[in-house]
Short mmCIF file of C-alpha atoms in Angstrom, two decimals:
data_model
loop_
_atom_site.label_atom_id
_atom_site.label_comp_id
_atom_site.label_asym_id
_atom_site.label_seq_id
_atom_site.Cartn_x
_atom_site.Cartn_y
_atom_site.Cartn_z
CA THR A 13 16.96 1.68 2.33
CA LYS A 14 16.54 1.37 -1.43
CA GLN A 15 13.19 -0.45 -1.22
CA LEU A 16 11.82 1.88 1.44
CA GLY A 17 13.02 4.98 -0.36
CA CYS A 18 14.96 6.54 2.48
CA ARG A 19 18.65 7.46 2.72
CA ILE A 20 19.40 6.10 6.19
CA LEU A 21 17.60 3.27 7.94
CA ALA A 22 18.47 2.36 11.54
CA SER A 23 17.30 -0.42 13.79
CA GLU A 24 15.76 0.37 17.16
CA ALA A 25 18.86 -1.15 18.80
CA VAL A 26 21.02 1.48 17.08
CA VAL A 27 18.63 4.31 17.98
CA GLU A 28 18.60 3.19 21.62
CA GLN A 29 22.41 3.42 21.72
CA LEU A 30 22.28 7.12 20.89
CA PRO A 31 22.79 9.40 23.88
CA PRO A 32 19.53 11.08 24.98
CA SER A 33 20.72 14.45 23.67
CA ALA A 34 21.24 12.93 20.20
CA ARG A 35 17.86 11.17 20.24
CA ASP A 36 16.24 14.55 20.82
CA THR A 37 18.11 16.26 17.98
CA VAL A 38 18.47 13.62 15.26
CA LYS A 39 15.60 13.87 12.81
CA MET A 40 13.96 10.45 12.60
CA ARG A 41 10.63 8.66 12.53
CA ARG A 42 9.65 5.10 13.33
CA VAL A 43 8.67 3.16 10.21
CA GLY A 44 7.68 -0.10 11.89
CA PRO A 45 8.87 -3.63 12.49
CA ALA A 46 10.60 -5.34 9.58
CA GLN A 47 11.34 -8.98 8.94
CA VAL A 48 15.09 -9.38 8.79
CA LYS A 49 16.53 -12.02 6.50
CA GLY A 50 17.98 -14.91 8.51
CA SER A 51 16.23 -13.92 11.72
CA GLY A 52 12.87 -14.96 13.09
CA ALA A 53 12.51 -11.75 15.04
CA ASP A 54 11.01 -8.52 13.76
CA VAL A 55 13.31 -5.51 14.01
CA PRO A 56 11.75 -2.06 14.48
CA VAL A 57 13.32 0.33 11.95
CA TYR A 58 13.60 4.10 11.77
CA ASP A 59 13.93 6.48 8.86
CA ILE A 60 16.77 8.83 9.81
CA PHE A 61 15.97 11.86 7.68
CA GLN A 62 18.67 14.19 8.99
CA SER A 63 20.51 14.06 5.65
CA ASP A 64 17.44 14.42 3.39
CA GLU A 65 16.93 17.54 1.30
CA ARG A 66 15.67 20.44 3.44
CA ASP A 67 12.20 20.49 1.87
CA LEU A 68 11.80 16.75 2.48
CA GLN A 69 13.01 17.17 6.07
CA ALA A 70 10.43 19.92 6.57
CA LEU A 71 7.69 17.66 5.21
CA LYS A 72 8.69 14.74 7.41
CA GLU A 73 8.86 16.96 10.50
CA ALA A 74 5.46 18.51 9.74
CA THR A 75 3.80 15.13 9.25
CA LEU A 76 5.40 13.08 12.05
CA GLU A 77 2.14 12.32 13.87
CA THR A 78 0.16 11.60 10.71
CA PHE A 79 2.95 9.36 9.39
CA ASP A 80 3.14 7.47 12.69
CA GLU A 81 -0.60 6.73 12.62
CA TYR A 82 -0.43 5.80 8.92
CA ALA A 83 2.51 3.42 9.50
CA LEU A 84 0.73 1.69 12.39
CA LEU A 85 -2.51 1.27 10.44
CA CYS A 86 -0.79 -0.01 7.29
CA LEU A 87 0.31 -2.99 9.34
CA ARG A 88 -3.23 -3.64 10.63
CA VAL A 89 -5.28 -3.66 7.40
CA GLY A 90 -6.41 -7.22 6.82
CA GLY A 91 -4.79 -8.35 10.04
CA GLY A 92 -7.93 -8.36 12.12
CA SER A 93 -8.23 -7.09 15.63
CA PRO A 94 -5.69 -7.45 18.42
CA THR A 95 -8.26 -9.24 20.58
CA GLU A 96 -8.92 -12.90 19.94
CA ASP A 97 -12.66 -12.74 20.69
CA VAL A 98 -13.24 -10.24 17.87
CA ARG A 99 -11.24 -12.36 15.41
CA SER A 100 -13.69 -15.17 15.93
CA ARG A 101 -16.50 -12.94 14.61
CA PRO A 102 -15.93 -12.50 10.84
CA SER A 103 -18.49 -9.70 10.46
CA MET A 104 -16.74 -7.63 13.14
CA VAL A 105 -13.33 -8.28 11.56
CA ALA A 106 -14.67 -7.20 8.15
CA ALA A 107 -16.08 -4.00 9.68
CA LEU A 108 -12.79 -3.30 11.47
CA ASN A 109 -10.73 -3.93 8.34
CA SER A 110 -13.01 -1.69 6.28
CA SER A 111 -12.72 1.06 8.87
CA VAL A 112 -8.93 0.74 9.11
CA GLY A 113 -8.66 0.64 5.31
CA GLN A 114 -10.65 3.85 5.06
CA GLN A 115 -8.41 5.47 7.67
CA VAL A 116 -5.30 4.41 5.73
CA VAL A 117 -6.71 5.92 2.53
CA ALA A 118 -7.55 9.18 4.34
CA LEU A 119 -4.14 9.40 6.01
CA ARG A 120 -2.39 8.65 2.71
CA ALA A 121 -4.35 11.46 1.06
CA THR A 122 -3.33 13.82 3.88
CA LEU A 123 0.34 12.83 3.54
CA ASP A 124 0.23 13.16 -0.26
CA ALA A 125 -1.39 16.61 0.01
CA ALA A 126 1.28 17.75 2.47
CA ALA A 127 4.00 16.48 0.11
CA ALA A 128 2.44 18.44 -2.76
CA GLU A 129 2.35 21.57 -0.59
CA HIS A 130 6.07 21.12 0.18
CA GLY A 131 6.85 20.34 -3.46
CA VAL A 132 8.52 17.00 -2.63
CA VAL A 133 7.80 13.27 -2.73
CA ASP A 134 8.08 11.09 0.38
CA HIS A 135 8.89 7.67 -1.10
CA VAL A 136 8.48 5.94 2.25
CA VAL A 137 4.70 6.57 2.26
CA PRO A 138 3.81 4.37 -0.75
CA ALA A 139 6.54 1.87 0.20
CA LEU A 140 4.82 1.22 3.52
CA GLN A 141 1.69 -0.01 1.77
CA ARG A 142 3.73 -1.98 -0.77
CA PHE A 143 5.83 -3.87 1.80
CA ALA A 144 3.41 -4.16 4.73
CA ASP A 145 2.30 -7.66 5.65
CA PRO A 146 -0.65 -6.94 7.93
CA SER A 147 -1.33 -10.60 8.60
CA LYS A 148 2.03 -10.73 10.38
CA GLY A 149 2.21 -7.10 11.48
CA HIS A 150 5.56 -6.27 9.88
CA LEU A 151 7.25 -5.12 6.70
CA VAL A 152 8.61 -7.74 4.31
CA PHE A 153 11.17 -6.82 1.68
CA ASP A 154 12.22 -8.70 -1.44
CA GLN A 155 15.17 -11.00 -1.06
CA LYS A 156 16.99 -9.25 -3.96
#
């Protein structure tokens, strides 16, 4: 939670254990898969922002779709295409990566502008770029 900049972080397994009524009312957003120390498997994690300051909650609710797209693309930059035949064509991979990189920059600008309008800072947004490992498609945190 400290490295991502959120108060409460939950694994997908925990979120799935919530009753459906709670899943619909708890304020949360999917951050992405994270590499868990001591495990070979990626664990999808969620930012539970129910306890954030009201202005930050409002920002996160208003930008859910933009954040979701941003989070997904942060894990694709430099990682190539999901189809093997495109990966074998370096010029196509470079074009894809450039396009995805431009989308990430545009989405980040949109998220930053929304944060400025709400008068808050969403620390998870820059942390996603800092900890994303697109070559593996997950977030990697320091061992400290």
